[in-house]
Short mmCIF file of N, CA and C in Angstrom, two decimals:
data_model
loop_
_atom_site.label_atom_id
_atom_site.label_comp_id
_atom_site.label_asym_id
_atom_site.label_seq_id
_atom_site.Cartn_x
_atom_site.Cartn_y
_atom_site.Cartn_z
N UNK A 28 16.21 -39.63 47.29
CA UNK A 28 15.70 -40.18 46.05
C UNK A 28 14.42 -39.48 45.63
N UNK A 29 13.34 -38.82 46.62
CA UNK A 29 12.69 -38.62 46.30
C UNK A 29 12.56 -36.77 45.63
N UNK A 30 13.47 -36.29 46.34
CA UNK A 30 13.59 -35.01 45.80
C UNK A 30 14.35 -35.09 44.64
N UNK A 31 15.09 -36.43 44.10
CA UNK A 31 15.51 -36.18 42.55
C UNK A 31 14.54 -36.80 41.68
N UNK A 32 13.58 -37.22 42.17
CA UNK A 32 12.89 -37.64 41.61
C UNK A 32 11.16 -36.23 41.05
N UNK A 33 11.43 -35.83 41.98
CA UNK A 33 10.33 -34.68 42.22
C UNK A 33 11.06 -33.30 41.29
N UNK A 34 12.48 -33.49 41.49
CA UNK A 34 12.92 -32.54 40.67
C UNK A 34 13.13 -32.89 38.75
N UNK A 35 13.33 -33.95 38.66
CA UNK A 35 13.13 -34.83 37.39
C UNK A 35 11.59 -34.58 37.08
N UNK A 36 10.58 -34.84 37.93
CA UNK A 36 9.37 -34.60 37.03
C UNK A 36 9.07 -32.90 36.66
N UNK A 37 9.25 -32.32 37.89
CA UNK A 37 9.34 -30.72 37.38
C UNK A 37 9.96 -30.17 36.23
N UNK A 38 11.15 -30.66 35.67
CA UNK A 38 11.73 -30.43 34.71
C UNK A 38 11.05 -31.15 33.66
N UNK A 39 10.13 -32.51 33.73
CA UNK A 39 9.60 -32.84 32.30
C UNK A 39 8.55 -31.59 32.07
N UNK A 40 7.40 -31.83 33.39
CA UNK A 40 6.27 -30.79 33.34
C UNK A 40 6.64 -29.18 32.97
N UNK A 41 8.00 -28.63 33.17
CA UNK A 41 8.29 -26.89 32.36
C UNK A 41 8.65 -27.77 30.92
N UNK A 42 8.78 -28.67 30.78
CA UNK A 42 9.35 -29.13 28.88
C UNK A 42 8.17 -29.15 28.22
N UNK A 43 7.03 -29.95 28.62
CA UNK A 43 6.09 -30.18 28.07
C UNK A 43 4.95 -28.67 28.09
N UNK A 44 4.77 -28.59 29.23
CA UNK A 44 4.50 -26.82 28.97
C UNK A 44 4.72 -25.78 27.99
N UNK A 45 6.04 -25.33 27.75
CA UNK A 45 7.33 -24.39 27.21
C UNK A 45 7.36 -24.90 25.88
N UNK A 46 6.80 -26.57 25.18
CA UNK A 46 6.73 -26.89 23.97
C UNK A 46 5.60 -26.69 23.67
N UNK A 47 4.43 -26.87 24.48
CA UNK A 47 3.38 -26.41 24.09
C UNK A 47 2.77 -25.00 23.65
N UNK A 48 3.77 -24.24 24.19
CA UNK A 48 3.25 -22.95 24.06
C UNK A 48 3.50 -22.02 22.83
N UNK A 49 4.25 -23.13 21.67
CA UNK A 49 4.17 -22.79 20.53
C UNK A 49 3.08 -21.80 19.94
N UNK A 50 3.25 -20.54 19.06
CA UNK A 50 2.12 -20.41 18.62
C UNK A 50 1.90 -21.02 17.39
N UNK A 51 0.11 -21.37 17.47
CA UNK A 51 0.05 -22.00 16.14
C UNK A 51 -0.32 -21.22 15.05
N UNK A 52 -0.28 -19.86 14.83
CA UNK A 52 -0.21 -19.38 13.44
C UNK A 52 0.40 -18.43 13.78
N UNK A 53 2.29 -19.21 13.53
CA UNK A 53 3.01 -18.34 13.02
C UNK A 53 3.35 -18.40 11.52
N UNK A 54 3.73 -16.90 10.88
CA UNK A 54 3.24 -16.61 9.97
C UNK A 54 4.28 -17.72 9.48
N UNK A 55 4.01 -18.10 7.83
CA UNK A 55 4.88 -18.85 6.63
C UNK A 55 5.79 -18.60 6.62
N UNK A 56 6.96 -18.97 5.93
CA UNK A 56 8.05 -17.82 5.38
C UNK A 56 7.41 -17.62 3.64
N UNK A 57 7.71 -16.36 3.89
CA UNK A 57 7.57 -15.44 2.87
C UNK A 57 7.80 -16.45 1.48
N UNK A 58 6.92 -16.16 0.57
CA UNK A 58 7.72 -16.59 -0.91
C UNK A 58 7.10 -16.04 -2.16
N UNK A 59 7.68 -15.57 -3.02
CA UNK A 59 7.61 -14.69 -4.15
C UNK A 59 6.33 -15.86 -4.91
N UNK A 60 5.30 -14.66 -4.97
CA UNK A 60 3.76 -14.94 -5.10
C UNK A 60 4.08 -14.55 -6.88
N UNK A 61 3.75 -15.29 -7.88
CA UNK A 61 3.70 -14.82 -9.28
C UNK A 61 2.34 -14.14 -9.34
N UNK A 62 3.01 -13.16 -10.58
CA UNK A 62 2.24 -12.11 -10.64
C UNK A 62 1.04 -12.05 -11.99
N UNK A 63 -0.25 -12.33 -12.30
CA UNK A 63 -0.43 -12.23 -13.22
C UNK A 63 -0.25 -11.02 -14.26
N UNK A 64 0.41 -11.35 -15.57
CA UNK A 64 0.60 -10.44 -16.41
C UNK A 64 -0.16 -10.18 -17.75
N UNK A 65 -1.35 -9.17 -17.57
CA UNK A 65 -2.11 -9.51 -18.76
C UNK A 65 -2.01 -8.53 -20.04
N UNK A 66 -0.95 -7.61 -19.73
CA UNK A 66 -0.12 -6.79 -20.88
C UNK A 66 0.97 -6.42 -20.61
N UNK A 67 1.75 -6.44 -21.85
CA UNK A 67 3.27 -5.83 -22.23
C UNK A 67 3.16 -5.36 -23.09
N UNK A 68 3.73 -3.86 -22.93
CA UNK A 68 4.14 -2.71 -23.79
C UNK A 68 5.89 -2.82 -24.16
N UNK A 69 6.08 -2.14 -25.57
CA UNK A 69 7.13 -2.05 -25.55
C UNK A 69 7.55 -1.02 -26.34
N UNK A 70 8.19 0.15 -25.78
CA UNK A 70 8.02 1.36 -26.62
C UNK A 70 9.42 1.83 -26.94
N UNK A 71 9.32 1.82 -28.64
CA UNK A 71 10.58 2.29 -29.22
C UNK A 71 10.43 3.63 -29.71
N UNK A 72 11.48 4.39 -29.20
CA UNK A 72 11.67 5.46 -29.07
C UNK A 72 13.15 6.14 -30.12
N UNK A 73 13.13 6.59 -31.54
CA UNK A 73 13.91 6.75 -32.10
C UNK A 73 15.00 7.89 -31.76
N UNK A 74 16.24 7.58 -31.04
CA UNK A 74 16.87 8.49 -30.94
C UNK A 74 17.79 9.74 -31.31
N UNK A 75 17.51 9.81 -32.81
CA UNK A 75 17.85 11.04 -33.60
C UNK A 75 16.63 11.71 -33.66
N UNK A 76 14.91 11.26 -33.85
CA UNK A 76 13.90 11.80 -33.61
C UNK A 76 13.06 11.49 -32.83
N UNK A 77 13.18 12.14 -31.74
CA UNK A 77 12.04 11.56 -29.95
C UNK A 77 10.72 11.38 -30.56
N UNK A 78 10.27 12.81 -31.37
CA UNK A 78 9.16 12.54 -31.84
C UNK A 78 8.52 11.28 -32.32
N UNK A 79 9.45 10.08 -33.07
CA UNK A 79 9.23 9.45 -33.90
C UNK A 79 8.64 8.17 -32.35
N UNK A 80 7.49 7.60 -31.72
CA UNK A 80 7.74 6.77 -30.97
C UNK A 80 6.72 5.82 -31.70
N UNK A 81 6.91 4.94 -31.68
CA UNK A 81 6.37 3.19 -31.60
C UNK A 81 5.91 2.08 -30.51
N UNK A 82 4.64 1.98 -30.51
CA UNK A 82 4.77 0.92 -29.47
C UNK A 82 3.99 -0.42 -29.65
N UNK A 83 4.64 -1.71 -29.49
CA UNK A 83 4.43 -2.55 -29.75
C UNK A 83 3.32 -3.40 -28.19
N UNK A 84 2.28 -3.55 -28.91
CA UNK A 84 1.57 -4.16 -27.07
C UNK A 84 1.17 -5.87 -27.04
N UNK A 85 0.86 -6.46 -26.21
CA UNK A 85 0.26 -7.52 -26.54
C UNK A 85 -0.61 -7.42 -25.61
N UNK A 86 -1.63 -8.20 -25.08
CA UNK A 86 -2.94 -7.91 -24.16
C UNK A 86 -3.48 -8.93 -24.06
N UNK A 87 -3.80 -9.79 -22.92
CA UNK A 87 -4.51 -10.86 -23.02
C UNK A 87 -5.09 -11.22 -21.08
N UNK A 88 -6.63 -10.74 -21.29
CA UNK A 88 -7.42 -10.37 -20.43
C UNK A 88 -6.85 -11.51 -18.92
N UNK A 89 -6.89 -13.04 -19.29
CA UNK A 89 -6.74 -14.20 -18.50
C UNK A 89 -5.29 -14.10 -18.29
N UNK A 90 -4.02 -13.37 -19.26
CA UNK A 90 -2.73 -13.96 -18.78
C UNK A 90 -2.37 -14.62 -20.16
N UNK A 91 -0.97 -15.02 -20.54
CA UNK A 91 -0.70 -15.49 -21.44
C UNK A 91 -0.88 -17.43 -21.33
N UNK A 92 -0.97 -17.63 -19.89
CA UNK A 92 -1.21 -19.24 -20.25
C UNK A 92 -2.91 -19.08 -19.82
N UNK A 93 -3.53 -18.22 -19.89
CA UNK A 93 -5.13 -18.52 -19.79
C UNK A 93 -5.64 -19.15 -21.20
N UNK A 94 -6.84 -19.37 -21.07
CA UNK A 94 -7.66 -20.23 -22.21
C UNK A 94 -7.74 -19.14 -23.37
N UNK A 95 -8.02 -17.79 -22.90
CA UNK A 95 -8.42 -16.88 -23.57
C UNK A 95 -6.74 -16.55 -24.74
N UNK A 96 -7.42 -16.16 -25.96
CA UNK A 96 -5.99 -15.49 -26.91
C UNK A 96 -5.67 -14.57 -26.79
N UNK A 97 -4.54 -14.06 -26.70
CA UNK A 97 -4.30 -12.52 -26.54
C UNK A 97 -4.53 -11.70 -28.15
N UNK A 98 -4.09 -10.44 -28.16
CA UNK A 98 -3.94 -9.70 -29.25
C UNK A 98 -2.70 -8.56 -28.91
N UNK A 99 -2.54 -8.30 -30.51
CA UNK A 99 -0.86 -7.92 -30.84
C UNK A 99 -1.66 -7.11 -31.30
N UNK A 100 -0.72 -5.77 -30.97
CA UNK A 100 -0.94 -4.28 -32.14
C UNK A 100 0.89 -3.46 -32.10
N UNK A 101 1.06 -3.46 -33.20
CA UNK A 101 2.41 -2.21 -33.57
C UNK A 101 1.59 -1.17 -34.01
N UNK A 102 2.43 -0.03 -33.55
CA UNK A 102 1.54 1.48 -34.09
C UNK A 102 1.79 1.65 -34.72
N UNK A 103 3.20 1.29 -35.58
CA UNK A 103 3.50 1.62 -36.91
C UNK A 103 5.24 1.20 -37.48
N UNK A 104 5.80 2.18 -38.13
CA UNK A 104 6.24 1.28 -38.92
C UNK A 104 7.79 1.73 -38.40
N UNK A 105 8.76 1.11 -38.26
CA UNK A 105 10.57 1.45 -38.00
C UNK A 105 11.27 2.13 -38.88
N UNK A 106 11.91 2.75 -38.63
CA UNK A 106 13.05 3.90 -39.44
C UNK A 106 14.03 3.08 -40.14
N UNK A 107 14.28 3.08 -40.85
CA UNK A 107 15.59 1.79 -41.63
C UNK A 107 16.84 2.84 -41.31
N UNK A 108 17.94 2.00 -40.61
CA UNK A 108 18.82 2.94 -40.28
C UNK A 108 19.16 3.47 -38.89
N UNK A 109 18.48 3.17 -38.04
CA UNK A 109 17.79 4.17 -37.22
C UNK A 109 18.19 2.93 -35.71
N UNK A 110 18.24 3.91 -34.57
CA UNK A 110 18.72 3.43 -33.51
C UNK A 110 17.58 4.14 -32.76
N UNK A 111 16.95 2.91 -31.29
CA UNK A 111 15.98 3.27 -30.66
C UNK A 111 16.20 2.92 -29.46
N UNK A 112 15.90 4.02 -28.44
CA UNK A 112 15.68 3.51 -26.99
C UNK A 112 14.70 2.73 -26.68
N UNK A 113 14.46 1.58 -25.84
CA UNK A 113 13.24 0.78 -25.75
C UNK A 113 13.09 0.91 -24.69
N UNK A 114 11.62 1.15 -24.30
CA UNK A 114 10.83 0.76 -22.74
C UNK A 114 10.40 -0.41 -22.68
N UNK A 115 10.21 -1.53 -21.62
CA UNK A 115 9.28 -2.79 -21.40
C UNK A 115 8.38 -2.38 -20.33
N UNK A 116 7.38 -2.62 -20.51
CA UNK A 116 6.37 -2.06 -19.63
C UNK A 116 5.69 -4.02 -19.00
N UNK A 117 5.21 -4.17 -18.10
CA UNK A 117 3.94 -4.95 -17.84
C UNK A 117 3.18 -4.69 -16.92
N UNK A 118 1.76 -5.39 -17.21
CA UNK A 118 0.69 -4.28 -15.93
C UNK A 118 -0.27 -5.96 -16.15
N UNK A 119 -0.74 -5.58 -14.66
CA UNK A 119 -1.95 -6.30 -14.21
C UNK A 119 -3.05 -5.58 -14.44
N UNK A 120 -3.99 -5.54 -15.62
CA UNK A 120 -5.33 -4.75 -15.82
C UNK A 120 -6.23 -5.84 -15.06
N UNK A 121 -6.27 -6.83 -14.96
CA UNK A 121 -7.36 -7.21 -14.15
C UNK A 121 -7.71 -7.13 -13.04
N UNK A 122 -6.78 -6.13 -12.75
CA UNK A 122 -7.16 -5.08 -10.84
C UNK A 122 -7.06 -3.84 -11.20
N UNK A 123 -8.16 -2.95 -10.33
CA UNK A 123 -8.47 -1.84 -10.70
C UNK A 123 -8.12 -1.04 -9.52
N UNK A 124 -7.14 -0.13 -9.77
CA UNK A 124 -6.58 0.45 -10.86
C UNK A 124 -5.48 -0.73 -11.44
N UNK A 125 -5.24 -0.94 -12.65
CA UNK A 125 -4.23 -1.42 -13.23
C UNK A 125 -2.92 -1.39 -12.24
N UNK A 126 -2.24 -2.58 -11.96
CA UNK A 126 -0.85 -2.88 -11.46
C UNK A 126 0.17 -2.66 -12.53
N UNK A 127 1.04 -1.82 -11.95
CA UNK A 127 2.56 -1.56 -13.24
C UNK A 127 3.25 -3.02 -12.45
N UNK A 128 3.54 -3.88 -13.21
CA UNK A 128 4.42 -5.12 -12.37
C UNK A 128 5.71 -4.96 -12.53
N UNK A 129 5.96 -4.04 -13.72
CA UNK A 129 7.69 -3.44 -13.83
C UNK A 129 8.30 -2.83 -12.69
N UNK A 130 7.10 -2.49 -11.80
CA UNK A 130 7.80 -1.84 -10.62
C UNK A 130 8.17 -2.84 -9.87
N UNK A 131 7.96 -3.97 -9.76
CA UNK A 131 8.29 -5.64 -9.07
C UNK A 131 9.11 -5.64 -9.63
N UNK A 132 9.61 -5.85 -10.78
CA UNK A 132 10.59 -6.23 -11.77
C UNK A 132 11.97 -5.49 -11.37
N UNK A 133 11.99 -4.36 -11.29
CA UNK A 133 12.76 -3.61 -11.36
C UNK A 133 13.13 -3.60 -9.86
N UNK A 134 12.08 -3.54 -8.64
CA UNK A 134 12.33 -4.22 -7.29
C UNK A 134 13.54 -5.04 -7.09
N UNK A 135 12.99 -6.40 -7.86
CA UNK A 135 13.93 -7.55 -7.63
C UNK A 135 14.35 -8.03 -8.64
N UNK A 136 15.44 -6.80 -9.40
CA UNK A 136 15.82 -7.20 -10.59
C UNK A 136 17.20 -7.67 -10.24
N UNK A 137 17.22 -8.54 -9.19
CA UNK A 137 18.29 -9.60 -9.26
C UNK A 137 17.71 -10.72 -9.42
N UNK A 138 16.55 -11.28 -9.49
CA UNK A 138 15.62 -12.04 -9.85
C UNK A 138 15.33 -12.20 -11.21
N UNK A 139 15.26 -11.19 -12.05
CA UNK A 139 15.02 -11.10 -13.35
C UNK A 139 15.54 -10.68 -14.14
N UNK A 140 15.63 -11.04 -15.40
CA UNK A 140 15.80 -10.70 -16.13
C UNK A 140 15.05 -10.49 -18.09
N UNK A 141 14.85 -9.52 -18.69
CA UNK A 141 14.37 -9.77 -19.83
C UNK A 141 15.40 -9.69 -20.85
N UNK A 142 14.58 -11.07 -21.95
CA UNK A 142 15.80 -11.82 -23.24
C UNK A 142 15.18 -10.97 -24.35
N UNK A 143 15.67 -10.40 -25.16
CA UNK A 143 14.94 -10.57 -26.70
C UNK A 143 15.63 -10.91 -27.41
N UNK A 144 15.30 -11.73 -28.67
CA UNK A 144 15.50 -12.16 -29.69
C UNK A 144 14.95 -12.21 -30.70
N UNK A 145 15.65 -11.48 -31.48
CA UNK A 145 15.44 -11.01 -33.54
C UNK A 145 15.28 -11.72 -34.53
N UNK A 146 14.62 -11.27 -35.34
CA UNK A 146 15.27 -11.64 -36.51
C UNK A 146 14.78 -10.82 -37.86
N UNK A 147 15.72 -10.73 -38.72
CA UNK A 147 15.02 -9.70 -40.08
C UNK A 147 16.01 -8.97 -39.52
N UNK A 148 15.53 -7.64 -40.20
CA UNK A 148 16.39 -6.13 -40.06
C UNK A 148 16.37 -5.26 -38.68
N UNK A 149 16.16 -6.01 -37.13
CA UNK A 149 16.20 -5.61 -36.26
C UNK A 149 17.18 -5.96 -35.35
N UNK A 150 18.06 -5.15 -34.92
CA UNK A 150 19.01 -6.03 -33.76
C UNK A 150 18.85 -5.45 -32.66
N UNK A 151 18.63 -6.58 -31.37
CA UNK A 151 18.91 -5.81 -29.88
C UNK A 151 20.56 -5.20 -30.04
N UNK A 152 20.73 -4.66 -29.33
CA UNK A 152 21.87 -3.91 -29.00
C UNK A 152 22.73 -4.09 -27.69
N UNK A 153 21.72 -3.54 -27.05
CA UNK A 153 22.92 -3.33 -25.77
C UNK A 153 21.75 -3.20 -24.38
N UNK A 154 21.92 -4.05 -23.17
CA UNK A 154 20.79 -3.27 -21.90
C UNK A 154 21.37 -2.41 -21.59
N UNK A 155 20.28 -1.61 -21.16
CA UNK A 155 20.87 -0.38 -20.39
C UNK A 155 20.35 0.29 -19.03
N UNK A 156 20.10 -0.99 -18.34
CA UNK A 156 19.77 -0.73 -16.91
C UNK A 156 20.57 -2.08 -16.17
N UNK A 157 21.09 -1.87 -14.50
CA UNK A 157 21.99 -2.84 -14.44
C UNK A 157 20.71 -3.11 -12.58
N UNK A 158 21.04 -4.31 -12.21
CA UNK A 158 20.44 -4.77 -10.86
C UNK A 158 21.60 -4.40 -9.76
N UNK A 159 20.82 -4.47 -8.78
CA UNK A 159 22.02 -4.30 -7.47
C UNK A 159 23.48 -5.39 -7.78
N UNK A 160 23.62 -5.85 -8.31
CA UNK A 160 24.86 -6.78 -8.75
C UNK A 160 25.35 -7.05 -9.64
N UNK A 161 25.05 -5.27 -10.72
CA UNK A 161 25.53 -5.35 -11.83
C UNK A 161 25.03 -6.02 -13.40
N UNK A 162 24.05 -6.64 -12.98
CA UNK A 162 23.64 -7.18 -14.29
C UNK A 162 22.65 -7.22 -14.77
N UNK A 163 22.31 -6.90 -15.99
CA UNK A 163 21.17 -6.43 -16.66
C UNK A 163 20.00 -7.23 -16.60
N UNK A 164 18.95 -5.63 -16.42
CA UNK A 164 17.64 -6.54 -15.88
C UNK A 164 16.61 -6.30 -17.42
N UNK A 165 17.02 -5.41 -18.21
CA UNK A 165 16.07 -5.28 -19.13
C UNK A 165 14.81 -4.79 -19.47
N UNK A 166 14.59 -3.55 -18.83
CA UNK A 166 13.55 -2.90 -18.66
C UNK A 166 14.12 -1.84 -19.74
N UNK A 167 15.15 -1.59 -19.68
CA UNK A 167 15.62 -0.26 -20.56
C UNK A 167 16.83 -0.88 -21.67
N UNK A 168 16.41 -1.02 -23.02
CA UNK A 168 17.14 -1.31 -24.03
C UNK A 168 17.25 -0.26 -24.98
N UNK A 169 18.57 -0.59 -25.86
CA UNK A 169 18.83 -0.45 -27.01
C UNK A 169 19.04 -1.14 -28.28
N UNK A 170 17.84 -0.51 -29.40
CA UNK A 170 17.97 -2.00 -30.50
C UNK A 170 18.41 -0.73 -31.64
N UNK A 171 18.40 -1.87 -32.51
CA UNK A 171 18.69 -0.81 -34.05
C UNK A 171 18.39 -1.29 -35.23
N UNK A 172 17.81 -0.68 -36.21
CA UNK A 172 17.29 -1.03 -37.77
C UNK A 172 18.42 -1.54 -38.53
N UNK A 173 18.04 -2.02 -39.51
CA UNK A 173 18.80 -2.03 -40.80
C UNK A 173 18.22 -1.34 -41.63
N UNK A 174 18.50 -2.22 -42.96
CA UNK A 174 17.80 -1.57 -44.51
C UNK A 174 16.17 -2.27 -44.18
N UNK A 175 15.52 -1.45 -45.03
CA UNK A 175 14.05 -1.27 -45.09
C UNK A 175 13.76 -3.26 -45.50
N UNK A 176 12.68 -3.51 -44.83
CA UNK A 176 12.41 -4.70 -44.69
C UNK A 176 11.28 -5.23 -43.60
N UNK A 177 11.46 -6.39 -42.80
CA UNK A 177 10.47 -6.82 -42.51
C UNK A 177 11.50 -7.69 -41.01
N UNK A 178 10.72 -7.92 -39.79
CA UNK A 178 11.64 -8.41 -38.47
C UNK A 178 10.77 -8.89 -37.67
N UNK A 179 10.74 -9.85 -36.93
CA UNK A 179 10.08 -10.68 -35.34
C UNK A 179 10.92 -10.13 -34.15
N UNK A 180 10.25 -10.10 -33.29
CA UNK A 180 10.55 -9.74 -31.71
C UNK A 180 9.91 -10.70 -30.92
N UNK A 181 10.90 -11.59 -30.15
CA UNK A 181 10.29 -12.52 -28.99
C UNK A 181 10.97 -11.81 -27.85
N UNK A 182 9.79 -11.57 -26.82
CA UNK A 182 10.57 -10.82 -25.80
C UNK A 182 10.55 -12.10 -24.90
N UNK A 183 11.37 -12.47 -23.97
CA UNK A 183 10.89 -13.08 -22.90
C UNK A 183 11.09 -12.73 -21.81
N UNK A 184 10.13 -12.81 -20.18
CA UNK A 184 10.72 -12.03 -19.04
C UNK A 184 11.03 -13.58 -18.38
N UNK A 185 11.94 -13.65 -17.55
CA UNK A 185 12.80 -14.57 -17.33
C UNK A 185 12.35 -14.38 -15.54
N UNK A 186 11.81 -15.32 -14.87
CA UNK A 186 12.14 -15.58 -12.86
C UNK A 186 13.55 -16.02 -12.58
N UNK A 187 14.11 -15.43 -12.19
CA UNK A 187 15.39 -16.54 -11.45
C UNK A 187 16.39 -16.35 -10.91
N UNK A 188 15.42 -16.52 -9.41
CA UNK A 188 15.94 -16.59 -7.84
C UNK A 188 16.68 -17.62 -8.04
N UNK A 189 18.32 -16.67 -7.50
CA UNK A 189 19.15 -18.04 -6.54
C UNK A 189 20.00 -18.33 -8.15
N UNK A 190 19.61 -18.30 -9.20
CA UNK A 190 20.49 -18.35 -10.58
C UNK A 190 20.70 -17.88 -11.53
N UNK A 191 20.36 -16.19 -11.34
CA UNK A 191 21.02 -15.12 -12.18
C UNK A 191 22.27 -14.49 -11.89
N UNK A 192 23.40 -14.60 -13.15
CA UNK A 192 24.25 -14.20 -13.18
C UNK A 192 24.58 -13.24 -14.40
N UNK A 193 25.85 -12.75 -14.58
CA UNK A 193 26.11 -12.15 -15.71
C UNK A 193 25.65 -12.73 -16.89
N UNK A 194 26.27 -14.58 -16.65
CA UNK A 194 26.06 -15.16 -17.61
C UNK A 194 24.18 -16.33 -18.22
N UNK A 195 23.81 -15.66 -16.80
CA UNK A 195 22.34 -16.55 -17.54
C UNK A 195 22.04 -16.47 -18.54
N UNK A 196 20.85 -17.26 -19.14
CA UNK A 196 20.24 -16.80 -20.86
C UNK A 196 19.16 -17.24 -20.63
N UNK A 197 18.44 -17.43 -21.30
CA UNK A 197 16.89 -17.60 -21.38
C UNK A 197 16.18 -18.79 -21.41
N UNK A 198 17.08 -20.13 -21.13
CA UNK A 198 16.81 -21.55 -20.98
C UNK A 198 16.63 -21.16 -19.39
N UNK A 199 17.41 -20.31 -18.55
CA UNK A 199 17.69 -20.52 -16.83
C UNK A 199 16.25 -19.50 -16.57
N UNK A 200 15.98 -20.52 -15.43
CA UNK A 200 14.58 -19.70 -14.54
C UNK A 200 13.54 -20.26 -15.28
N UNK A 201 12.51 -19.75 -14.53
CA UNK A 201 11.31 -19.51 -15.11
C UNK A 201 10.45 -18.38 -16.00
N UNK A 202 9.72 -18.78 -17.09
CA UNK A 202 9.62 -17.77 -17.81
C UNK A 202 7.74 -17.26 -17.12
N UNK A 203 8.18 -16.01 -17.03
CA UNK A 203 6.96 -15.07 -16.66
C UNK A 203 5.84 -14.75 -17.91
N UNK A 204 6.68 -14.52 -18.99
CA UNK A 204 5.64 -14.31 -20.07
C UNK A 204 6.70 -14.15 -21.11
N UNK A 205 5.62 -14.66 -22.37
CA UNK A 205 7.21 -14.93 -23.35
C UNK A 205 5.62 -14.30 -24.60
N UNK A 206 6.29 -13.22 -25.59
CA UNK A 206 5.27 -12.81 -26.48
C UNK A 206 6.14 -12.40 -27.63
N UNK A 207 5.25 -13.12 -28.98
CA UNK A 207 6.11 -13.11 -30.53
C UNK A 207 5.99 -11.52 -30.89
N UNK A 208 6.26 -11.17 -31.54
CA UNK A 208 6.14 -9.96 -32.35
C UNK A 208 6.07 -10.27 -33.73
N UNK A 209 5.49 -10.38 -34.54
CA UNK A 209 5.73 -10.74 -36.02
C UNK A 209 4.86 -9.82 -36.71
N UNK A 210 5.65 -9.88 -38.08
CA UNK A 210 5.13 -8.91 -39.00
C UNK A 210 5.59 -7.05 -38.45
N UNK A 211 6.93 -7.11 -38.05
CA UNK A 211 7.03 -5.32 -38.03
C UNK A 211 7.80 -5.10 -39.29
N UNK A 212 7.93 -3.60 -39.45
CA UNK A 212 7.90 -3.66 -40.77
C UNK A 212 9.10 -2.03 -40.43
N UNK A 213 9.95 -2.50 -41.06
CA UNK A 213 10.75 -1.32 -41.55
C UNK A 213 11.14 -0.50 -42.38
N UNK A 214 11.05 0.81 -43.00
CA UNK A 214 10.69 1.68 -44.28
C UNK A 214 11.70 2.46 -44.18
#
């Protein structure tokens, strides 16, 4: 009795030991840290004339949900008629050197995706960059003019781990930064 008994406590004393020896800072698990975004570029690029480029920016020092307002500049004016390759750019300027965050984007562009939506004499077209699973992440578009007139651009960049598919849209995920475009002008 007494050696099952002596062998019963040996086995609590290696349990209580062997649990203790947990370490206590093991690391977290990992989780996608948001990124502040305090500009987006968006550069249209006319593809019958390269020369012809445009770029639309917005800039806002704090981030788009900071206290601070951002500011909008177009360089100029759209081709009526006219079909354009588009770049989306975003960068962290409030670290020096400036962060490109498109390079995140484009990282885990099964995670993301960017929406735009028109209106006036501008139409998106077509994406033309695809994620490891086939589906468009939106860094690289194609839009196109109409007749000479006047158009809005809402871009939005879209989070969403675990529920992007072919078919997401711009209600699914979380939105990273969502910026109007108003007043472009087509000639």
């Amino acid at each position: 009795m007494k050696t099952i008994s002596r062998l019963l406590l040996s086995i609590l004393c290696a349990t209580v030991l062997l649990s203790s020896c947990k370490k206590a800072d093991d690391p977290a698990p990992a989780t996608n840290e948001e990124e502040l975004i305090t500009d987006l570029t968006l550069t249209f690029t006319n593809q019958a004339n390269t020369s012809e480029v445009v770029t639309m920016t917005f800039s806002d020092s704090d981030g788009p949900n900071g206290p601070q307002t951002g500011t909008f500049n177009i360089s100029g004016n759209l081709s009526a008629s006219a079909k354009y390759n588009v770049a989306f750019k975003v960068e962290n300027k409030s670290e020096t050197p400036a962060e490109d965050v498109t390079v995140e984007i484009k990282e885990e562009g099964a995670e993301h995706q960017v929406f735009y939506n028109t209106t006036g004499n501008l139409q998106f077209q077509s994406y033309t960059d695809k994620d490891a699973n086939g589906n468009p992440i939106g860094i690289n578009t194609t839009f196109s003019t109409g007749i000479a007139g006047t158009a809005t651009l809402k871009v939005t960049l879209k989070h969403q781990p675990g529920v992007k598919t072919a078919s997401t849209t711009v209600v699914d995920g979380e939105t990273d930064i969502e910026v109007n475009f108003t007043g472009i002008t087509i000639q």
